[in-house]
Amino acid sequence: PLSVDLRIRKVKMDLGFGNSNQAMGEAAKAVILASTKAQEDALDSEMQRYDDLLNSNDDTLEAIREKRLAQMKKAQGQRTKWRELGHGTYSPLGQGQHGGDVAKEFFDAAKKSERLVVHFHRPSTRLCDVFHSHLEKLAPKHLETRFVKINVEGCDASDGGGGGGASFLVEKLGVVVMPTILIVKDRKAVHHIRGFDELGGTEDFSTNLLAHIIGAHDGIKRTDDEEMPEELLEQERSRGGVNSVRIRKAGGGRRTLRDSEQDYDED
């Protein structure tokens, strides 16, 4: 309702750190407003469509049917193409057609897929398993994106390098923290999710929150009817609390490859 919309717009959100974090509060408010408006627009559009159908003649209905069939056929063709490229699964690079050359496979995947989500992981780093679990769930739900993982064991410059093509990618793409997710769109690296800092600084985040952050950087397509992550809703409700969920811009320099600096229990 209009009254609710106006009431939300007048609120100046403070998440607990003064003016430095005011931008995050405004961003969260904007997301909620945009989501509400999108739902209202979708409902209005659906009601208008039904009204048009009720007032249509047979020729119009047949034209609508033919158009819909063509759209469904095109969509099915796109889904088939995506699956042939490896979309729909969460799979490792460096074990395929290029004989283990992970760098070649990476650039080949980035060339063929409009969207690519890459998890740089290390088997010896337990926290990488957290991203593995969430990405396994997201891959089949978002066919528009290819989800892959690259093992960077042995790529740490401090131990003399190693890792072949993976070492090249680590250096080239600025992978400095384990675990790291890289979002690639149109052959460009658009964002790094380094460790869990953007996810509230904890390993107990929801798959929906990770999807929300990946989607914020166009790594996946978020639909209007998808729910806001509970973590963001809780942050909005608490107001004045700790700004624990931050959507960052890409940045950061080259440093020694290391595990996330967050403090976690290794139970």
PDB file of C-alpha atoms in Angstrom:
ATOM      1  CA  PRO A   1       0.000   0.000   0.000  1.00  0.00           C
ATOM      2  CA  LEU A   2       1.074   3.567  -0.684  1.00  0.00           C
ATOM      3  CA  SER A   3       1.010   4.512   2.992  1.00  0.00           C
ATOM      4  CA  VAL A   4       3.442   1.734   3.892  1.00  0.00           C
ATOM      5  CA  ASP A   5       5.731   2.676   1.004  1.00  0.00           C
ATOM      6  CA  LEU A   6       5.883   6.311   2.118  1.00  0.00           C
ATOM      7  CA  ARG A   7       6.527   5.318   5.702  1.00  0.00           C
ATOM      8  CA  ILE A   8       9.476   3.129   4.703  1.00  0.00           C
ATOM      9  CA  ARG A   9      10.961   5.839   2.490  1.00  0.00           C
ATOM     10  CA  LYS A  10      11.056   8.326   5.371  1.00  0.00           C
ATOM     11  CA  VAL A  11      13.121   6.042   7.617  1.00  0.00           C
ATOM     12  CA  LYS A  12      16.847   6.787   7.739  1.00  0.00           C
ATOM     13  CA  MET A  13      18.434   3.485   8.636  1.00  0.00           C
ATOM     14  CA  ASP A  14      21.343   3.310  11.086  1.00  0.00           C
ATOM     15  CA  LEU A  15      22.912  -0.120  11.486  1.00  0.00           C
ATOM     16  CA  GLY A  16      25.082   0.724  14.441  1.00  0.00           C
ATOM     17  CA  PHE A  17      28.256   2.257  13.065  1.00  0.00           C
ATOM     18  CA  GLY A  18      27.117   5.797  12.287  1.00  0.00           C
ATOM     19  CA  ASN A  19      27.481   7.495   8.936  1.00  0.00           C
ATOM     20  CA  SER A  20      30.141   5.104   7.655  1.00  0.00           C
ATOM     21  CA  ASN A  21      27.573   2.349   7.346  1.00  0.00           C
ATOM     22  CA  GLN A  22      24.593   4.486   6.395  1.00  0.00           C
ATOM     23  CA  ALA A  23      25.103   3.449   2.764  1.00  0.00           C
ATOM     24  CA  MET A  24      24.475  -0.198   3.673  1.00  0.00           C
ATOM     25  CA  GLY A  25      21.254   0.722   5.445  1.00  0.00           C
ATOM     26  CA  GLU A  26      20.075   2.696   2.452  1.00  0.00           C
ATOM     27  CA  ALA A  27      21.013  -0.190   0.165  1.00  0.00           C
ATOM     28  CA  ALA A  28      19.045  -2.682   2.262  1.00  0.00           C
ATOM     29  CA  LYS A  29      16.050  -0.345   2.295  1.00  0.00           C
ATOM     30  CA  ALA A  30      16.283   0.081  -1.472  1.00  0.00           C
ATOM     31  CA  VAL A  31      16.336  -3.696  -1.978  1.00  0.00           C
ATOM     32  CA  ILE A  32      13.222  -4.165   0.143  1.00  0.00           C
ATOM     33  CA  LEU A  33      11.377  -1.353  -1.652  1.00  0.00           C
ATOM     34  CA  ALA A  34      12.404  -2.676  -5.058  1.00  0.00           C
ATOM     35  CA  SER A  35      11.275  -6.189  -4.122  1.00  0.00           C
ATOM     36  CA  THR A  36       7.887  -4.918  -2.904  1.00  0.00           C
ATOM     37  CA  LYS A  37       7.348  -2.813  -6.015  1.00  0.00           C
ATOM     38  CA  ALA A  38       8.355  -5.699  -8.286  1.00  0.00           C
ATOM     39  CA  GLN A  39       5.783  -7.965  -6.624  1.00  0.00           C
ATOM     40  CA  GLU A  40       3.066  -5.326  -6.981  1.00  0.00           C
ATOM     41  CA  ASP A  41       3.957  -4.727 -10.637  1.00  0.00           C
ATOM     42  CA  ALA A  42       3.937  -8.466 -11.326  1.00  0.00           C
ATOM     43  CA  LEU A  43       0.472  -8.803  -9.763  1.00  0.00           C
ATOM     44  CA  ASP A  44      -0.860  -5.846 -11.774  1.00  0.00           C
ATOM     45  CA  SER A  45       0.592  -7.318 -14.952  1.00  0.00           C
ATOM     46  CA  GLU A  46      -0.948 -10.717 -14.252  1.00  0.00           C
ATOM     47  CA  MET A  47      -4.381  -9.189 -13.603  1.00  0.00           C
ATOM     48  CA  GLN A  48      -4.156  -7.195 -16.817  1.00  0.00           C
ATOM     49  CA  ARG A  49      -3.207 -10.338 -18.740  1.00  0.00           C
ATOM     50  CA  TYR A  50      -6.287 -12.161 -17.481  1.00  0.00           C
ATOM     51  CA  ASP A  51      -8.467  -9.189 -18.367  1.00  0.00           C
ATOM     52  CA  ASP A  52      -7.056  -9.210 -21.891  1.00  0.00           C
ATOM     53  CA  LEU A  53      -7.724 -12.927 -22.237  1.00  0.00           C
ATOM     54  CA  LEU A  54     -11.332 -12.526 -21.164  1.00  0.00           C
ATOM     55  CA  ASN A  55     -11.826  -9.894 -23.853  1.00  0.00           C
ATOM     56  CA  SER A  56      -9.979 -11.771 -26.611  1.00  0.00           C
ATOM     57  CA  ASN A  57     -11.452 -13.517 -29.655  1.00  0.00           C
ATOM     58  CA  ASP A  58     -10.376 -16.917 -31.007  1.00  0.00           C
ATOM     59  CA  ASP A  59      -7.757 -15.494 -33.385  1.00  0.00           C
ATOM     60  CA  THR A  60      -6.118 -13.541 -30.598  1.00  0.00           C
ATOM     61  CA  LEU A  61      -6.070 -16.568 -28.316  1.00  0.00           C
ATOM     62  CA  GLU A  62      -4.473 -18.684 -31.056  1.00  0.00           C
ATOM     63  CA  ALA A  63      -1.797 -16.043 -31.631  1.00  0.00           C
ATOM     64  CA  ILE A  64      -1.061 -15.990 -27.910  1.00  0.00           C
ATOM     65  CA  ARG A  65      -0.834 -19.766 -27.879  1.00  0.00           C
ATOM     66  CA  GLU A  66       1.589 -19.837 -30.817  1.00  0.00           C
ATOM     67  CA  LYS A  67       3.758 -17.180 -29.237  1.00  0.00           C
ATOM     68  CA  ARG A  68       3.841 -19.065 -25.965  1.00  0.00           C
ATOM     69  CA  LEU A  69       4.793 -22.317 -27.693  1.00  0.00           C
ATOM     70  CA  ALA A  70       7.623 -20.552 -29.515  1.00  0.00           C
ATOM     71  CA  GLN A  71       8.888 -19.113 -26.225  1.00  0.00           C
ATOM     72  CA  MET A  72       8.775 -22.526 -24.561  1.00  0.00           C
ATOM     73  CA  LYS A  73      10.658 -24.118 -27.460  1.00  0.00           C
ATOM     74  CA  LYS A  74      13.335 -21.418 -27.343  1.00  0.00           C
ATOM     75  CA  ALA A  75      13.690 -21.768 -23.575  1.00  0.00           C
ATOM     76  CA  GLN A  76      14.021 -25.550 -23.850  1.00  0.00           C
ATOM     77  CA  GLY A  77      16.703 -25.145 -26.504  1.00  0.00           C
ATOM     78  CA  GLN A  78      18.621 -22.774 -24.234  1.00  0.00           C
ATOM     79  CA  ARG A  79      18.381 -25.189 -21.300  1.00  0.00           C
ATOM     80  CA  THR A  80      19.699 -28.006 -23.491  1.00  0.00           C
ATOM     81  CA  LYS A  81      22.646 -25.863 -24.619  1.00  0.00           C
ATOM     82  CA  TRP A  82      23.454 -24.893 -21.041  1.00  0.00           C
ATOM     83  CA  ARG A  83      23.471 -28.520 -19.909  1.00  0.00           C
ATOM     84  CA  GLU A  84      25.806 -29.457 -22.764  1.00  0.00           C
ATOM     85  CA  LEU A  85      28.215 -26.795 -21.474  1.00  0.00           C
ATOM     86  CA  GLY A  86      28.151 -28.239 -17.971  1.00  0.00           C
ATOM     87  CA  HIS A  87      25.511 -26.008 -16.430  1.00  0.00           C
ATOM     88  CA  GLY A  88      23.276 -27.541 -13.786  1.00  0.00           C
ATOM     89  CA  THR A  89      26.147 -29.243 -11.963  1.00  0.00           C
ATOM     90  CA  TYR A  90      28.943 -28.144  -9.654  1.00  0.00           C
ATOM     91  CA  SER A  91      32.042 -29.652 -11.199  1.00  0.00           C
ATOM     92  CA  PRO A  92      35.854 -29.401 -10.975  1.00  0.00           C
ATOM     93  CA  LEU A  93      38.038 -27.803 -13.635  1.00  0.00           C
ATOM     94  CA  GLY A  94      41.411 -29.248 -14.546  1.00  0.00           C
ATOM     95  CA  GLN A  95      40.235 -32.781 -15.259  1.00  0.00           C
ATOM     96  CA  GLY A  96      38.706 -32.400 -18.696  1.00  0.00           C
ATOM     97  CA  GLN A  97      39.405 -31.923 -22.383  1.00  0.00           C
ATOM     98  CA  HIS A  98      42.636 -29.929 -21.932  1.00  0.00           C
ATOM     99  CA  GLY A  99      44.392 -32.742 -20.129  1.00  0.00           C
ATOM    100  CA  GLY A 100      44.402 -31.143 -16.718  1.00  0.00           C
ATOM    101  CA  ASP A 101      45.322 -27.604 -17.826  1.00  0.00           C
ATOM    102  CA  VAL A 102      42.971 -25.800 -15.478  1.00  0.00           C
ATOM    103  CA  ALA A 103      43.824 -22.347 -16.852  1.00  0.00           C
ATOM    104  CA  LYS A 104      42.778 -23.334 -20.367  1.00  0.00           C
ATOM    105  CA  GLU A 105      39.591 -24.898 -19.054  1.00  0.00           C
ATOM    106  CA  PHE A 106      38.811 -21.779 -17.051  1.00  0.00           C
ATOM    107  CA  PHE A 107      39.186 -19.408 -20.005  1.00  0.00           C
ATOM    108  CA  ASP A 108      37.285 -21.807 -22.251  1.00  0.00           C
ATOM    109  CA  ALA A 109      34.415 -21.943 -19.733  1.00  0.00           C
ATOM    110  CA  ALA A 110      34.390 -18.147 -19.366  1.00  0.00           C
ATOM    111  CA  LYS A 111      34.221 -17.806 -23.149  1.00  0.00           C
ATOM    112  CA  LYS A 112      31.319 -20.215 -23.595  1.00  0.00           C
ATOM    113  CA  SER A 113      29.190 -19.311 -20.564  1.00  0.00           C
ATOM    114  CA  GLU A 114      27.816 -15.827 -20.003  1.00  0.00           C
ATOM    115  CA  ARG A 115      27.858 -16.384 -16.241  1.00  0.00           C
ATOM    116  CA  LEU A 116      30.455 -18.358 -14.319  1.00  0.00           C
ATOM    117  CA  VAL A 117      30.804 -18.878 -10.559  1.00  0.00           C
ATOM    118  CA  VAL A 118      34.203 -20.275  -9.575  1.00  0.00           C
ATOM    119  CA  HIS A 119      35.104 -21.601  -6.143  1.00  0.00           C
ATOM    120  CA  PHE A 120      38.846 -21.572  -5.507  1.00  0.00           C
ATOM    121  CA  HIS A 121      39.276 -24.144  -2.759  1.00  0.00           C
ATOM    122  CA  ARG A 122      41.879 -26.183  -0.939  1.00  0.00           C
ATOM    123  CA  PRO A 123      41.105 -29.680   0.422  1.00  0.00           C
ATOM    124  CA  SER A 124      43.141 -28.967   3.546  1.00  0.00           C
ATOM    125  CA  THR A 125      40.948 -25.955   4.398  1.00  0.00           C
ATOM    126  CA  ARG A 126      37.826 -27.177   6.195  1.00  0.00           C
ATOM    127  CA  LEU A 127      35.864 -23.999   5.584  1.00  0.00           C
ATOM    128  CA  CYS A 128      35.879 -24.641   1.833  1.00  0.00           C
ATOM    129  CA  ASP A 129      33.412 -27.463   2.508  1.00  0.00           C
ATOM    130  CA  VAL A 130      30.836 -24.854   3.555  1.00  0.00           C
ATOM    131  CA  PHE A 131      30.876 -23.261   0.090  1.00  0.00           C
ATOM    132  CA  HIS A 132      30.876 -26.717  -1.523  1.00  0.00           C
ATOM    133  CA  SER A 133      27.609 -27.541   0.235  1.00  0.00           C
ATOM    134  CA  HIS A 134      25.837 -24.336  -0.806  1.00  0.00           C
ATOM    135  CA  LEU A 135      27.082 -24.331  -4.404  1.00  0.00           C
ATOM    136  CA  GLU A 136      25.936 -27.936  -4.856  1.00  0.00           C
ATOM    137  CA  LYS A 137      22.419 -26.691  -4.066  1.00  0.00           C
ATOM    138  CA  LEU A 138      22.567 -23.578  -6.257  1.00  0.00           C
ATOM    139  CA  ALA A 139      23.944 -25.190  -9.431  1.00  0.00           C
ATOM    140  CA  PRO A 140      20.823 -27.189 -10.407  1.00  0.00           C
ATOM    141  CA  LYS A 141      18.524 -24.267  -9.509  1.00  0.00           C
ATOM    142  CA  HIS A 142      20.330 -21.733 -11.709  1.00  0.00           C
ATOM    143  CA  LEU A 143      20.909 -23.244 -15.130  1.00  0.00           C
ATOM    144  CA  GLU A 144      21.804 -19.810 -16.506  1.00  0.00           C
ATOM    145  CA  THR A 145      25.126 -19.998 -14.612  1.00  0.00           C
ATOM    146  CA  ARG A 146      27.934 -22.524 -14.698  1.00  0.00           C
ATOM    147  CA  PHE A 147      29.286 -23.450 -11.252  1.00  0.00           C
ATOM    148  CA  VAL A 148      32.818 -24.849 -11.051  1.00  0.00           C
ATOM    149  CA  LYS A 149      35.585 -25.392  -8.508  1.00  0.00           C
ATOM    150  CA  ILE A 150      39.361 -25.172  -8.813  1.00  0.00           C
ATOM    151  CA  ASN A 151      41.735 -26.907  -6.414  1.00  0.00           C
ATOM    152  CA  VAL A 152      44.581 -24.512  -5.531  1.00  0.00           C
ATOM    153  CA  GLU A 153      46.500 -26.815  -3.204  1.00  0.00           C
ATOM    154  CA  GLY A 154      50.203 -26.051  -3.673  1.00  0.00           C
ATOM    155  CA  CYS A 155      49.683 -22.582  -5.154  1.00  0.00           C
ATOM    156  CA  ASP A 156      50.870 -20.620  -2.119  1.00  0.00           C
ATOM    157  CA  ALA A 157      53.772 -18.401  -3.146  1.00  0.00           C
ATOM    158  CA  SER A 158      55.317 -18.831   0.288  1.00  0.00           C
ATOM    159  CA  ASP A 159      56.145 -22.487  -0.376  1.00  0.00           C
ATOM    160  CA  GLY A 160      57.768 -21.944  -3.749  1.00  0.00           C
ATOM    161  CA  GLY A 161      54.714 -21.961  -5.960  1.00  0.00           C
ATOM    162  CA  GLY A 162      53.436 -24.984  -7.804  1.00  0.00           C
ATOM    163  CA  GLY A 163      49.994 -25.902  -8.952  1.00  0.00           C
ATOM    164  CA  GLY A 164      50.573 -25.345 -12.681  1.00  0.00           C
ATOM    165  CA  GLY A 165      47.725 -23.495 -14.379  1.00  0.00           C
ATOM    166  CA  ALA A 166      45.991 -23.026 -11.041  1.00  0.00           C
ATOM    167  CA  SER A 167      48.950 -20.955  -9.809  1.00  0.00           C
ATOM    168  CA  PHE A 168      48.623 -18.740 -12.868  1.00  0.00           C
ATOM    169  CA  LEU A 169      44.937 -18.165 -12.143  1.00  0.00           C
ATOM    170  CA  VAL A 170      45.555 -17.464  -8.462  1.00  0.00           C
ATOM    171  CA  GLU A 171      48.081 -14.777  -9.391  1.00  0.00           C
ATOM    172  CA  LYS A 172      46.140 -13.403 -12.359  1.00  0.00           C
ATOM    173  CA  LEU A 173      42.791 -13.196 -10.588  1.00  0.00           C
ATOM    174  CA  GLY A 174      43.979 -12.008  -7.179  1.00  0.00           C
ATOM    175  CA  VAL A 175      42.892 -15.042  -5.163  1.00  0.00           C
ATOM    176  CA  VAL A 176      44.407 -14.433  -1.729  1.00  0.00           C
ATOM    177  CA  VAL A 177      42.036 -16.003   0.812  1.00  0.00           C
ATOM    178  CA  MET A 178      40.660 -19.518   1.210  1.00  0.00           C
ATOM    179  CA  PRO A 179      37.888 -19.998   0.405  1.00  0.00           C
ATOM    180  CA  THR A 180      37.212 -17.536  -2.425  1.00  0.00           C
ATOM    181  CA  ILE A 181      34.329 -17.408  -4.878  1.00  0.00           C
ATOM    182  CA  LEU A 182      34.919 -15.517  -8.119  1.00  0.00           C
ATOM    183  CA  ILE A 183      31.969 -14.230 -10.148  1.00  0.00           C
ATOM    184  CA  VAL A 184      32.590 -13.927 -13.893  1.00  0.00           C
ATOM    185  CA  LYS A 185      30.143 -12.159 -16.211  1.00  0.00           C
ATOM    186  CA  ASP A 186      30.710 -11.712 -19.953  1.00  0.00           C
ATOM    187  CA  ARG A 187      34.328 -12.923 -19.590  1.00  0.00           C
ATOM    188  CA  LYS A 188      35.099 -10.341 -16.904  1.00  0.00           C
ATOM    189  CA  ALA A 189      35.879 -11.021 -13.250  1.00  0.00           C
ATOM    190  CA  VAL A 190      33.333  -8.768 -11.552  1.00  0.00           C
ATOM    191  CA  HIS A 191      33.557  -9.718  -7.867  1.00  0.00           C
ATOM    192  CA  HIS A 192      35.363 -11.855  -5.274  1.00  0.00           C
ATOM    193  CA  ILE A 193      33.650 -13.259  -2.194  1.00  0.00           C
ATOM    194  CA  ARG A 194      36.688 -13.719   0.051  1.00  0.00           C
ATOM    195  CA  GLY A 195      36.021 -15.867   3.079  1.00  0.00           C
ATOM    196  CA  PHE A 196      32.725 -15.333   4.916  1.00  0.00           C
ATOM    197  CA  ASP A 197      33.011 -11.643   5.762  1.00  0.00           C
ATOM    198  CA  GLU A 198      30.198 -10.662   3.382  1.00  0.00           C
ATOM    199  CA  LEU A 199      28.095 -13.498   4.759  1.00  0.00           C
ATOM    200  CA  GLY A 200      27.986 -12.261   8.319  1.00  0.00           C
ATOM    201  CA  GLY A 201      31.428 -13.489   9.389  1.00  0.00           C
ATOM    202  CA  THR A 202      30.087 -16.955  10.188  1.00  0.00           C
ATOM    203  CA  GLU A 203      29.891 -20.306   8.447  1.00  0.00           C
ATOM    204  CA  ASP A 204      26.242 -20.658   9.520  1.00  0.00           C
ATOM    205  CA  PHE A 205      24.772 -18.577   6.705  1.00  0.00           C
ATOM    206  CA  SER A 206      21.898 -19.622   4.459  1.00  0.00           C
ATOM    207  CA  THR A 207      22.139 -20.715   0.838  1.00  0.00           C
ATOM    208  CA  ASN A 208      19.660 -17.944   0.084  1.00  0.00           C
ATOM    209  CA  LEU A 209      22.048 -15.306   1.439  1.00  0.00           C
ATOM    210  CA  LEU A 210      24.905 -16.593  -0.719  1.00  0.00           C
ATOM    211  CA  ALA A 211      22.555 -16.598  -3.730  1.00  0.00           C
ATOM    212  CA  HIS A 212      21.500 -13.042  -2.890  1.00  0.00           C
ATOM    213  CA  ILE A 213      25.090 -11.791  -2.892  1.00  0.00           C
ATOM    214  CA  ILE A 214      26.002 -13.669  -6.080  1.00  0.00           C
ATOM    215  CA  GLY A 215      22.850 -12.291  -7.693  1.00  0.00           C
ATOM    216  CA  ALA A 216      23.694  -8.755  -6.575  1.00  0.00           C
ATOM    217  CA  HIS A 217      26.726  -8.996  -8.870  1.00  0.00           C
ATOM    218  CA  ASP A 218      24.715 -10.611 -11.703  1.00  0.00           C
ATOM    219  CA  GLY A 219      26.318 -14.009 -11.176  1.00  0.00           C
ATOM    220  CA  ILE A 220      22.849 -15.566 -11.222  1.00  0.00           C
ATOM    221  CA  LYS A 221      19.412 -14.301 -12.211  1.00  0.00           C
ATOM    222  CA  ARG A 222      17.262 -13.553  -9.196  1.00  0.00           C
ATOM    223  CA  THR A 223      13.518 -13.679  -9.819  1.00  0.00           C
ATOM    224  CA  ASP A 224      11.046 -11.172  -8.375  1.00  0.00           C
ATOM    225  CA  ASP A 225       9.267 -13.789  -6.302  1.00  0.00           C
ATOM    226  CA  GLU A 226      12.358 -15.057  -4.459  1.00  0.00           C
ATOM    227  CA  GLU A 227      12.364 -14.396  -0.748  1.00  0.00           C
ATOM    228  CA  MET A 228      14.707 -11.928   0.929  1.00  0.00           C
ATOM    229  CA  PRO A 229      17.398 -13.800   2.940  1.00  0.00           C
ATOM    230  CA  GLU A 230      16.420 -14.146   6.578  1.00  0.00           C
ATOM    231  CA  GLU A 231      19.754 -12.616   7.620  1.00  0.00           C
ATOM    232  CA  LEU A 232      18.931  -9.369   5.808  1.00  0.00           C
ATOM    233  CA  LEU A 233      15.388  -9.321   7.145  1.00  0.00           C
ATOM    234  CA  GLU A 234      16.699  -9.804  10.669  1.00  0.00           C
ATOM    235  CA  GLN A 235      19.200  -7.013  10.155  1.00  0.00           C
ATOM    236  CA  GLU A 236      16.392  -4.744   8.973  1.00  0.00           C
ATOM    237  CA  ARG A 237      14.228  -5.676  11.951  1.00  0.00           C
ATOM    238  CA  SER A 238      16.943  -5.192  14.525  1.00  0.00           C
ATOM    239  CA  ARG A 239      18.044  -1.789  13.182  1.00  0.00           C
ATOM    240  CA  GLY A 240      20.836  -0.174  15.137  1.00  0.00           C
ATOM    241  CA  GLY A 241      22.483  -3.596  15.445  1.00  0.00           C
ATOM    242  CA  VAL A 242      25.777  -4.777  14.065  1.00  0.00           C
ATOM    243  CA  ASN A 243      26.158  -4.356  10.324  1.00  0.00           C
ATOM    244  CA  SER A 244      27.039  -7.999   9.843  1.00  0.00           C
ATOM    245  CA  VAL A 245      26.064  -8.530   6.214  1.00  0.00           C
ATOM    246  CA  ARG A 246      27.875  -6.404   3.674  1.00  0.00           C
ATOM    247  CA  ILE A 247      27.743  -6.520  -0.095  1.00  0.00           C
ATOM    248  CA  ARG A 248      31.125  -5.341  -1.235  1.00  0.00           C
ATOM    249  CA  LYS A 249      32.619  -3.963  -4.380  1.00  0.00           C
ATOM    250  CA  ALA A 250      35.585  -5.817  -5.846  1.00  0.00           C
ATOM    251  CA  GLY A 251      38.995  -4.762  -4.651  1.00  0.00           C
ATOM    252  CA  GLY A 252      42.141  -5.711  -2.772  1.00  0.00           C
ATOM    253  CA  GLY A 253      45.736  -6.283  -3.705  1.00  0.00           C
ATOM    254  CA  ARG A 254      47.896  -9.367  -4.201  1.00  0.00           C
ATOM    255  CA  ARG A 255      48.941 -11.097  -0.993  1.00  0.00           C
ATOM    256  CA  THR A 256      50.036 -14.529   0.179  1.00  0.00           C
ATOM    257  CA  LEU A 257      47.348 -17.169  -0.330  1.00  0.00           C
ATOM    258  CA  ARG A 258      45.884 -17.905   3.084  1.00  0.00           C
ATOM    259  CA  ASP A 259      42.874 -19.243   4.904  1.00  0.00           C
ATOM    260  CA  SER A 260      40.067 -16.883   5.884  1.00  0.00           C
ATOM    261  CA  GLU A 261      41.116 -14.738   8.819  1.00  0.00           C
ATOM    262  CA  GLN A 262      37.806 -15.177  10.609  1.00  0.00           C
ATOM    263  CA  ASP A 263      38.017 -17.048  13.947  1.00  0.00           C
ATOM    264  CA  TYR A 264      36.254 -20.395  13.808  1.00  0.00           C
ATOM    265  CA  ASP A 265      36.199 -23.451  16.040  1.00  0.00           C
ATOM    266  CA  GLU A 266      37.793 -26.455  14.379  1.00  0.00           C
ATOM    267  CA  ASP A 267      35.587 -28.972  16.200  1.00  0.00           C
TER     268      ASP A 267
END
